[in-house]
PDB file of C-alpha atoms in Angstrom:
ATOM      1  CA  UNK A 864      -6.140 154.299 162.926  1.00  0.00           C
ATOM      2  CA  UNK A 865      -4.512 157.702 162.837  1.00  0.00           C
ATOM      3  CA  UNK A 866      -4.077 159.529 166.150  1.00  0.00           C
ATOM      4  CA  UNK A 867      -6.665 162.026 167.350  1.00  0.00           C
ATOM      5  CA  UNK A 868      -5.837 165.476 165.935  1.00  0.00           C
ATOM      6  CA  UNK A 869      -7.033 167.076 169.176  1.00  0.00           C
ATOM      7  CA  UNK A 870      -3.825 165.859 170.787  1.00  0.00           C
ATOM      8  CA  UNK A 871      -1.725 167.900 168.366  1.00  0.00           C
ATOM      9  CA  UNK A 872      -3.452 171.263 168.506  1.00  0.00           C
ATOM     10  CA  UNK A 873      -0.832 173.996 168.744  1.00  0.00           C
ATOM     11  CA  UNK A 874      -1.112 177.282 170.598  1.00  0.00           C
ATOM     12  CA  UNK A 875      -0.900 179.224 167.356  1.00  0.00           C
ATOM     13  CA  UNK A 876      -4.271 177.790 166.312  1.00  0.00           C
ATOM     14  CA  UNK A 877      -5.900 179.629 169.205  1.00  0.00           C
ATOM     15  CA  UNK A 878      -4.508 183.028 168.266  1.00  0.00           C
ATOM     16  CA  UNK A 879      -6.852 185.695 167.043  1.00  0.00           C
ATOM     17  CA  UNK A 880      -7.102 186.066 163.308  1.00  0.00           C
ATOM     18  CA  UNK A 881      -7.319 189.573 161.866  1.00  0.00           C
ATOM     19  CA  UNK A 882      -8.039 188.259 158.419  1.00  0.00           C
ATOM     20  CA  UNK A 883     -11.534 186.746 158.404  1.00  0.00           C
ATOM     21  CA  UNK A 884     -10.880 184.848 155.194  1.00  0.00           C
ATOM     22  CA  UNK A 885      -7.713 183.299 156.603  1.00  0.00           C
ATOM     23  CA  UNK A 886      -9.523 182.350 159.788  1.00  0.00           C
ATOM     24  CA  UNK A 887     -12.314 180.659 157.851  1.00  0.00           C
ATOM     25  CA  UNK A 888      -9.828 178.789 155.674  1.00  0.00           C
ATOM     26  CA  UNK A 889      -7.978 177.577 158.757  1.00  0.00           C
ATOM     27  CA  UNK A 890     -11.204 176.269 160.288  1.00  0.00           C
ATOM     28  CA  UNK A 891     -12.171 174.440 157.096  1.00  0.00           C
ATOM     29  CA  UNK A 892      -8.688 172.881 156.875  1.00  0.00           C
ATOM     30  CA  UNK A 893      -8.939 171.724 160.487  1.00  0.00           C
ATOM     31  CA  UNK A 894     -12.290 170.050 159.847  1.00  0.00           C
ATOM     32  CA  UNK A 895     -10.932 168.338 156.751  1.00  0.00           C
ATOM     33  CA  UNK A 896      -7.810 167.178 158.595  1.00  0.00           C
ATOM     34  CA  UNK A 897      -9.876 165.845 161.484  1.00  0.00           C
ATOM     35  CA  UNK A 898     -12.044 163.817 159.102  1.00  0.00           C
ATOM     36  CA  UNK A 899      -9.097 162.425 157.160  1.00  0.00           C
ATOM     37  CA  UNK A 900      -7.195 161.414 160.283  1.00  0.00           C
ATOM     38  CA  UNK A 901     -10.163 159.452 161.616  1.00  0.00           C
ATOM     39  CA  UNK A 902     -10.291 157.286 158.483  1.00  0.00           C
ATOM     40  CA  UNK A 903      -8.787 153.824 158.496  1.00  0.00           C
ATOM     41  CA  UNK A 904      -6.638 152.508 155.678  1.00  0.00           C
ATOM     42  CA  UNK A 905      -8.880 149.433 155.564  1.00  0.00           C
ATOM     43  CA  UNK A 906     -12.410 149.476 156.930  1.00  0.00           C
ATOM     44  CA  UNK A 907     -14.913 146.614 156.983  1.00  0.00           C
ATOM     45  CA  UNK A 908     -18.343 147.504 155.597  1.00  0.00           C
ATOM     46  CA  UNK A 909     -21.533 145.440 155.914  1.00  0.00           C
ATOM     47  CA  UNK A 910     -22.483 144.055 152.499  1.00  0.00           C
ATOM     48  CA  UNK A 911     -25.977 142.734 153.185  1.00  0.00           C
ATOM     49  CA  UNK A 912     -25.125 139.225 151.930  1.00  0.00           C
ATOM     50  CA  UNK A 913     -24.016 136.184 153.924  1.00  0.00           C
ATOM     51  CA  UNK A 914     -20.264 135.504 153.850  1.00  0.00           C
ATOM     52  CA  UNK A 915     -19.612 138.593 151.756  1.00  0.00           C
ATOM     53  CA  UNK A 916     -17.923 141.644 153.235  1.00  0.00           C
ATOM     54  CA  UNK A 917     -16.554 144.838 151.745  1.00  0.00           C
ATOM     55  CA  UNK A 918     -13.278 146.364 152.804  1.00  0.00           C
ATOM     56  CA  UNK A 919     -13.228 150.082 152.068  1.00  0.00           C
ATOM     57  CA  UNK A 920      -9.744 151.337 151.276  1.00  0.00           C
ATOM     58  CA  UNK A 921      -8.283 154.805 151.695  1.00  0.00           C
ATOM     59  CA  UNK A 922      -5.604 155.983 149.270  1.00  0.00           C
ATOM     60  CA  UNK A 923      -5.202 152.553 147.657  1.00  0.00           C
ATOM     61  CA  UNK A 924      -6.182 151.365 144.184  1.00  0.00           C
ATOM     62  CA  UNK A 925      -8.084 148.069 144.667  1.00  0.00           C
ATOM     63  CA  UNK A 926      -7.082 146.731 141.223  1.00  0.00           C
ATOM     64  CA  UNK A 927      -3.379 147.286 141.865  1.00  0.00           C
ATOM     65  CA  UNK A 928      -3.504 145.814 145.369  1.00  0.00           C
ATOM     66  CA  UNK A 929      -5.401 142.640 144.470  1.00  0.00           C
ATOM     67  CA  UNK A 930      -3.378 141.994 141.294  1.00  0.00           C
ATOM     68  CA  UNK A 931      -0.148 142.368 143.305  1.00  0.00           C
ATOM     69  CA  UNK A 932      -1.354 139.878 145.936  1.00  0.00           C
ATOM     70  CA  UNK A 933      -2.369 137.288 143.350  1.00  0.00           C
ATOM     71  CA  UNK A 934       0.793 137.789 141.284  1.00  0.00           C
ATOM     72  CA  UNK A 935       2.906 137.154 144.374  1.00  0.00           C
ATOM     73  CA  UNK A 936       0.949 134.044 145.364  1.00  0.00           C
ATOM     74  CA  UNK A 937       1.057 132.710 141.799  1.00  0.00           C
ATOM     75  CA  UNK A 938       4.835 133.148 141.655  1.00  0.00           C
ATOM     76  CA  UNK A 939       5.710 131.823 145.125  1.00  0.00           C
ATOM     77  CA  UNK A 940       2.976 129.173 145.390  1.00  0.00           C
ATOM     78  CA  UNK A 941       2.763 130.030 149.080  1.00  0.00           C
ATOM     79  CA  UNK A 942      -0.637 129.769 150.702  1.00  0.00           C
ATOM     80  CA  UNK A 943      -1.068 132.909 152.787  1.00  0.00           C
ATOM     81  CA  UNK A 944      -4.689 132.659 153.855  1.00  0.00           C
ATOM     82  CA  UNK A 945      -6.804 129.885 155.290  1.00  0.00           C
ATOM     83  CA  UNK A 946     -10.321 131.291 155.069  1.00  0.00           C
ATOM     84  CA  UNK A 947     -10.432 133.722 152.133  1.00  0.00           C
ATOM     85  CA  UNK A 948     -11.654 132.007 148.990  1.00  0.00           C
ATOM     86  CA  UNK A 949     -11.728 134.811 146.425  1.00  0.00           C
ATOM     87  CA  UNK A 950     -10.675 138.441 146.350  1.00  0.00           C
ATOM     88  CA  UNK A 951     -12.020 140.785 143.687  1.00  0.00           C
ATOM     89  CA  UNK A 952     -11.320 144.487 143.248  1.00  0.00           C
ATOM     90  CA  UNK A 953     -14.447 146.568 142.698  1.00  0.00           C
ATOM     91  CA  UNK A 954     -13.840 149.802 140.805  1.00  0.00           C
ATOM     92  CA  UNK A 955     -17.351 151.195 140.649  1.00  0.00           C
ATOM     93  CA  UNK A 956     -20.947 150.641 141.713  1.00  0.00           C
ATOM     94  CA  UNK A 957     -24.376 151.643 140.543  1.00  0.00           C
ATOM     95  CA  UNK A 958     -27.981 150.613 141.146  1.00  0.00           C
ATOM     96  CA  UNK A 959     -28.705 147.063 140.041  1.00  0.00           C
ATOM     97  CA  UNK A 960     -31.266 147.987 137.400  1.00  0.00           C
ATOM     98  CA  UNK A 961     -30.642 147.595 133.699  1.00  0.00           C
ATOM     99  CA  UNK A 962     -31.095 151.247 132.760  1.00  0.00           C
ATOM    100  CA  UNK A 963     -28.779 152.395 135.574  1.00  0.00           C
ATOM    101  CA  UNK A 964     -26.144 149.842 134.588  1.00  0.00           C
ATOM    102  CA  UNK A 965     -26.256 150.817 130.928  1.00  0.00           C
ATOM    103  CA  UNK A 966     -25.920 154.515 131.694  1.00  0.00           C
ATOM    104  CA  UNK A 967     -23.080 153.978 134.174  1.00  0.00           C
ATOM    105  CA  UNK A 968     -21.009 151.533 132.121  1.00  0.00           C
ATOM    106  CA  UNK A 969     -21.035 153.717 129.010  1.00  0.00           C
ATOM    107  CA  UNK A 970     -18.524 155.898 130.868  1.00  0.00           C
ATOM    108  CA  UNK A 971     -17.050 153.291 133.218  1.00  0.00           C
ATOM    109  CA  UNK A 972     -15.742 151.064 130.383  1.00  0.00           C
ATOM    110  CA  UNK A 973     -14.023 153.884 128.489  1.00  0.00           C
ATOM    111  CA  UNK A 974     -10.484 153.550 129.978  1.00  0.00           C
ATOM    112  CA  UNK A 975     -10.229 149.985 128.688  1.00  0.00           C
ATOM    113  CA  UNK A 976     -12.434 149.755 125.629  1.00  0.00           C
ATOM    114  CA  UNK A 977     -13.045 153.173 124.068  1.00  0.00           C
ATOM    115  CA  UNK A 978     -11.135 153.752 120.821  1.00  0.00           C
ATOM    116  CA  UNK A 979      -8.204 153.835 120.379  1.00  0.00           C
ATOM    117  CA  UNK A 980      -8.136 151.430 123.356  1.00  0.00           C
ATOM    118  CA  UNK A 981      -9.286 147.920 122.564  1.00  0.00           C
ATOM    119  CA  UNK A 982      -8.973 144.347 123.778  1.00  0.00           C
ATOM    120  CA  UNK A 983     -10.503 140.916 124.035  1.00  0.00           C
ATOM    121  CA  UNK A 984     -12.900 140.423 126.915  1.00  0.00           C
ATOM    122  CA  UNK A 985     -15.339 138.186 128.740  1.00  0.00           C
ATOM    123  CA  UNK A 986     -18.083 139.010 131.227  1.00  0.00           C
ATOM    124  CA  UNK A 987     -18.425 137.141 134.525  1.00  0.00           C
ATOM    125  CA  UNK A 988     -21.785 137.637 136.245  1.00  0.00           C
ATOM    126  CA  UNK A 989     -23.024 136.626 139.689  1.00  0.00           C
ATOM    127  CA  UNK A 990     -26.062 137.782 141.679  1.00  0.00           C
ATOM    128  CA  UNK A 991     -26.765 137.434 145.401  1.00  0.00           C
ATOM    129  CA  UNK A 992     -30.017 138.256 147.171  1.00  0.00           C
ATOM    130  CA  UNK A 993     -31.406 139.604 143.923  1.00  0.00           C
ATOM    131  CA  UNK A 994     -34.178 138.177 141.764  1.00  0.00           C
ATOM    132  CA  UNK A 995     -35.161 140.987 139.397  1.00  0.00           C
ATOM    133  CA  UNK A 996     -31.992 141.006 137.244  1.00  0.00           C
ATOM    134  CA  UNK A 997     -31.731 138.682 134.250  1.00  0.00           C
ATOM    135  CA  UNK A 998     -28.238 137.268 133.745  1.00  0.00           C
ATOM    136  CA  UNK A 999     -28.423 136.760 129.984  1.00  0.00           C
ATOM    137  CA  UNK A1000     -29.926 140.182 129.379  1.00  0.00           C
ATOM    138  CA  UNK A1001     -27.311 141.913 131.519  1.00  0.00           C
ATOM    139  CA  UNK A1002     -24.397 140.185 129.779  1.00  0.00           C
ATOM    140  CA  UNK A1003     -25.854 140.933 126.344  1.00  0.00           C
ATOM    141  CA  UNK A1004     -26.394 144.621 127.111  1.00  0.00           C
ATOM    142  CA  UNK A1005     -22.937 145.116 128.630  1.00  0.00           C
ATOM    143  CA  UNK A1006     -21.230 143.309 125.769  1.00  0.00           C
ATOM    144  CA  UNK A1007     -23.103 145.569 123.355  1.00  0.00           C
ATOM    145  CA  UNK A1008     -21.833 148.662 125.165  1.00  0.00           C
ATOM    146  CA  UNK A1009     -18.237 147.415 124.966  1.00  0.00           C
ATOM    147  CA  UNK A1010     -18.687 146.785 121.244  1.00  0.00           C
ATOM    148  CA  UNK A1011     -20.127 150.253 120.686  1.00  0.00           C
ATOM    149  CA  UNK A1012     -17.063 151.882 122.282  1.00  0.00           C
ATOM    150  CA  UNK A1013     -14.811 150.219 119.703  1.00  0.00           C
ATOM    151  CA  UNK A1014     -15.895 147.607 117.114  1.00  0.00           C
ATOM    152  CA  UNK A1015     -12.462 145.991 117.449  1.00  0.00           C
ATOM    153  CA  UNK A1016     -13.256 144.807 120.971  1.00  0.00           C
ATOM    154  CA  UNK A1017     -13.866 141.074 120.662  1.00  0.00           C
ATOM    155  CA  UNK A1018     -15.238 138.412 122.995  1.00  0.00           C
ATOM    156  CA  UNK A1019     -12.748 135.723 124.060  1.00  0.00           C
ATOM    157  CA  UNK A1020     -13.964 133.140 126.564  1.00  0.00           C
ATOM    158  CA  UNK A1021     -10.686 131.200 126.707  1.00  0.00           C
ATOM    159  CA  UNK A1022      -7.946 133.728 127.409  1.00  0.00           C
ATOM    160  CA  UNK A1023      -9.238 137.312 127.309  1.00  0.00           C
ATOM    161  CA  UNK A1024      -7.099 140.356 128.002  1.00  0.00           C
ATOM    162  CA  UNK A1025      -9.788 141.745 130.276  1.00  0.00           C
ATOM    163  CA  UNK A1026     -12.508 140.197 132.378  1.00  0.00           C
ATOM    164  CA  UNK A1027     -15.512 142.339 133.270  1.00  0.00           C
ATOM    165  CA  UNK A1028     -16.667 141.264 136.725  1.00  0.00           C
ATOM    166  CA  UNK A1029     -20.318 141.969 137.530  1.00  0.00           C
ATOM    167  CA  UNK A1030     -21.339 141.248 141.129  1.00  0.00           C
ATOM    168  CA  UNK A1031     -24.964 141.966 142.033  1.00  0.00           C
ATOM    169  CA  UNK A1032     -25.657 142.190 145.778  1.00  0.00           C
ATOM    170  CA  UNK A1033     -29.251 143.075 146.571  1.00  0.00           C
ATOM    171  CA  UNK A1034     -29.909 146.314 144.669  1.00  0.00           C
ATOM    172  CA  UNK A1035     -26.254 147.238 144.132  1.00  0.00           C
ATOM    173  CA  UNK A1036     -24.195 146.365 141.067  1.00  0.00           C
ATOM    174  CA  UNK A1037     -20.447 146.103 141.722  1.00  0.00           C
ATOM    175  CA  UNK A1038     -18.215 146.392 138.660  1.00  0.00           C
ATOM    176  CA  UNK A1039     -14.559 145.901 137.841  1.00  0.00           C
ATOM    177  CA  UNK A1040     -12.336 145.182 134.854  1.00  0.00           C
ATOM    178  CA  UNK A1041      -9.457 142.868 135.784  1.00  0.00           C
ATOM    179  CA  UNK A1042      -6.440 141.354 134.080  1.00  0.00           C
ATOM    180  CA  UNK A1043      -5.083 137.781 134.246  1.00  0.00           C
ATOM    181  CA  UNK A1044      -8.425 136.380 135.403  1.00  0.00           C
ATOM    182  CA  UNK A1045      -7.731 132.995 133.806  1.00  0.00           C
ATOM    183  CA  UNK A1046      -4.053 132.901 134.842  1.00  0.00           C
ATOM    184  CA  UNK A1047      -4.951 133.646 138.454  1.00  0.00           C
ATOM    185  CA  UNK A1048      -7.693 130.984 138.540  1.00  0.00           C
ATOM    186  CA  UNK A1049     -10.665 133.360 138.667  1.00  0.00           C
ATOM    187  CA  UNK A1050      -8.932 135.312 141.445  1.00  0.00           C
ATOM    188  CA  UNK A1051      -9.264 132.286 143.730  1.00  0.00           C
ATOM    189  CA  UNK A1052      -6.608 132.489 146.464  1.00  0.00           C
ATOM    190  CA  UNK A1053      -6.832 128.778 147.211  1.00  0.00           C
ATOM    191  CA  UNK A1054      -6.418 127.656 143.605  1.00  0.00           C
ATOM    192  CA  UNK A1055      -3.745 130.117 142.465  1.00  0.00           C
ATOM    193  CA  UNK A1056      -1.089 128.547 144.721  1.00  0.00           C
ATOM    194  CA  UNK A1057      -1.580 125.054 143.295  1.00  0.00           C
ATOM    195  CA  UNK A1058       0.799 123.529 140.764  1.00  0.00           C
ATOM    196  CA  UNK A1059      -0.417 121.942 137.553  1.00  0.00           C
ATOM    197  CA  UNK A1060       0.178 118.530 139.148  1.00  0.00           C
ATOM    198  CA  UNK A1061      -2.114 119.477 142.013  1.00  0.00           C
ATOM    199  CA  UNK A1062      -4.809 120.468 139.535  1.00  0.00           C
ATOM    200  CA  UNK A1063      -4.931 117.021 137.931  1.00  0.00           C
ATOM    201  CA  UNK A1064      -5.255 115.366 141.339  1.00  0.00           C
ATOM    202  CA  UNK A1065      -7.916 117.753 142.629  1.00  0.00           C
ATOM    203  CA  UNK A1066     -11.327 116.220 143.048  1.00  0.00           C
ATOM    204  CA  UNK A1067     -13.812 118.715 141.593  1.00  0.00           C
ATOM    205  CA  UNK A1068     -16.484 117.570 144.031  1.00  0.00           C
ATOM    206  CA  UNK A1069     -14.366 118.864 146.899  1.00  0.00           C
ATOM    207  CA  UNK A1070     -13.987 122.323 145.455  1.00  0.00           C
ATOM    208  CA  UNK A1071     -16.591 124.685 146.905  1.00  0.00           C
ATOM    209  CA  UNK A1072     -16.590 127.759 144.710  1.00  0.00           C
ATOM    210  CA  UNK A1073     -18.594 130.664 146.043  1.00  0.00           C
ATOM    211  CA  UNK A1074     -18.955 129.085 149.496  1.00  0.00           C
ATOM    212  CA  UNK A1075     -18.162 132.199 151.482  1.00  0.00           C
ATOM    213  CA  UNK A1076     -17.416 135.669 150.210  1.00  0.00           C
ATOM    214  CA  UNK A1077     -15.785 138.927 151.151  1.00  0.00           C
ATOM    215  CA  UNK A1078     -15.790 142.288 149.381  1.00  0.00           C
ATOM    216  CA  UNK A1079     -13.532 145.260 149.952  1.00  0.00           C
ATOM    217  CA  UNK A1080     -14.929 148.748 149.465  1.00  0.00           C
ATOM    218  CA  UNK A1081     -12.748 151.687 148.518  1.00  0.00           C
ATOM    219  CA  UNK A1082     -12.760 155.124 150.189  1.00  0.00           C
ATOM    220  CA  UNK A1083     -13.047 156.777 146.806  1.00  0.00           C
ATOM    221  CA  UNK A1084     -16.222 154.721 146.721  1.00  0.00           C
ATOM    222  CA  UNK A1085     -17.941 157.691 148.338  1.00  0.00           C
ATOM    223  CA  UNK A1086     -17.720 159.056 144.798  1.00  0.00           C
ATOM    224  CA  UNK A1087     -16.503 156.301 142.500  1.00  0.00           C
ATOM    225  CA  UNK A1088     -17.207 153.279 144.717  1.00  0.00           C
ATOM    226  CA  UNK A1089     -13.882 151.564 144.467  1.00  0.00           C
ATOM    227  CA  UNK A1090     -14.106 148.239 146.179  1.00  0.00           C
ATOM    228  CA  UNK A1091     -12.333 144.984 146.659  1.00  0.00           C
ATOM    229  CA  UNK A1092     -14.198 141.774 146.983  1.00  0.00           C
ATOM    230  CA  UNK A1093     -12.942 138.763 148.877  1.00  0.00           C
ATOM    231  CA  UNK A1094     -14.724 135.492 149.262  1.00  0.00           C
ATOM    232  CA  UNK A1095     -14.043 133.462 152.392  1.00  0.00           C
ATOM    233  CA  UNK A1096     -14.180 129.730 152.825  1.00  0.00           C
TER     234      UNK A1096
END
């Protein structure tokens, strides 16, 4: 946590200001500085779901951070966490109702899928503490929006360029578009460090996907809801 700005107040800040506009600007800047310095780079936020937490980030792109972590673990095969199961970056949120999701994603998907941009994609959907959303309907509607942005966008369930992650927690829909989802074993930190030989010896019955979860929420999330999601074992 940054130090308290009150400790660094200079004598010049207490001088009289002849220019009212300059004085007002100085006061506004001080308030803004005070707020910014009280923010943490990473801040835990209650998610409302068991074993799922958000980590709000300040000045960090969740997609870049999570991809870097997984790329490093995939290359080194070094296990660097004991309890975190999955970690997902969340780039945006909206209300978990179909009309809200459709309206939001029409703009949200543009950087990846709006012409001339294009790519193959799949949609991964999971809901927690929510019973009013229909999985098949949501996937169908979102896939239709991607197709409307550019007809050349095609579904690929085996090795897509992009994976659209849809995480519903209560009445909030968390969204992200990630790369290398298949290569990095569905962004599973426990699986990504395993060699191919380990995979053949792994007993599927001992693998507990979705056992515990964690989500990281971005500071820009006050406006664009950038978040990272991590699932804990």
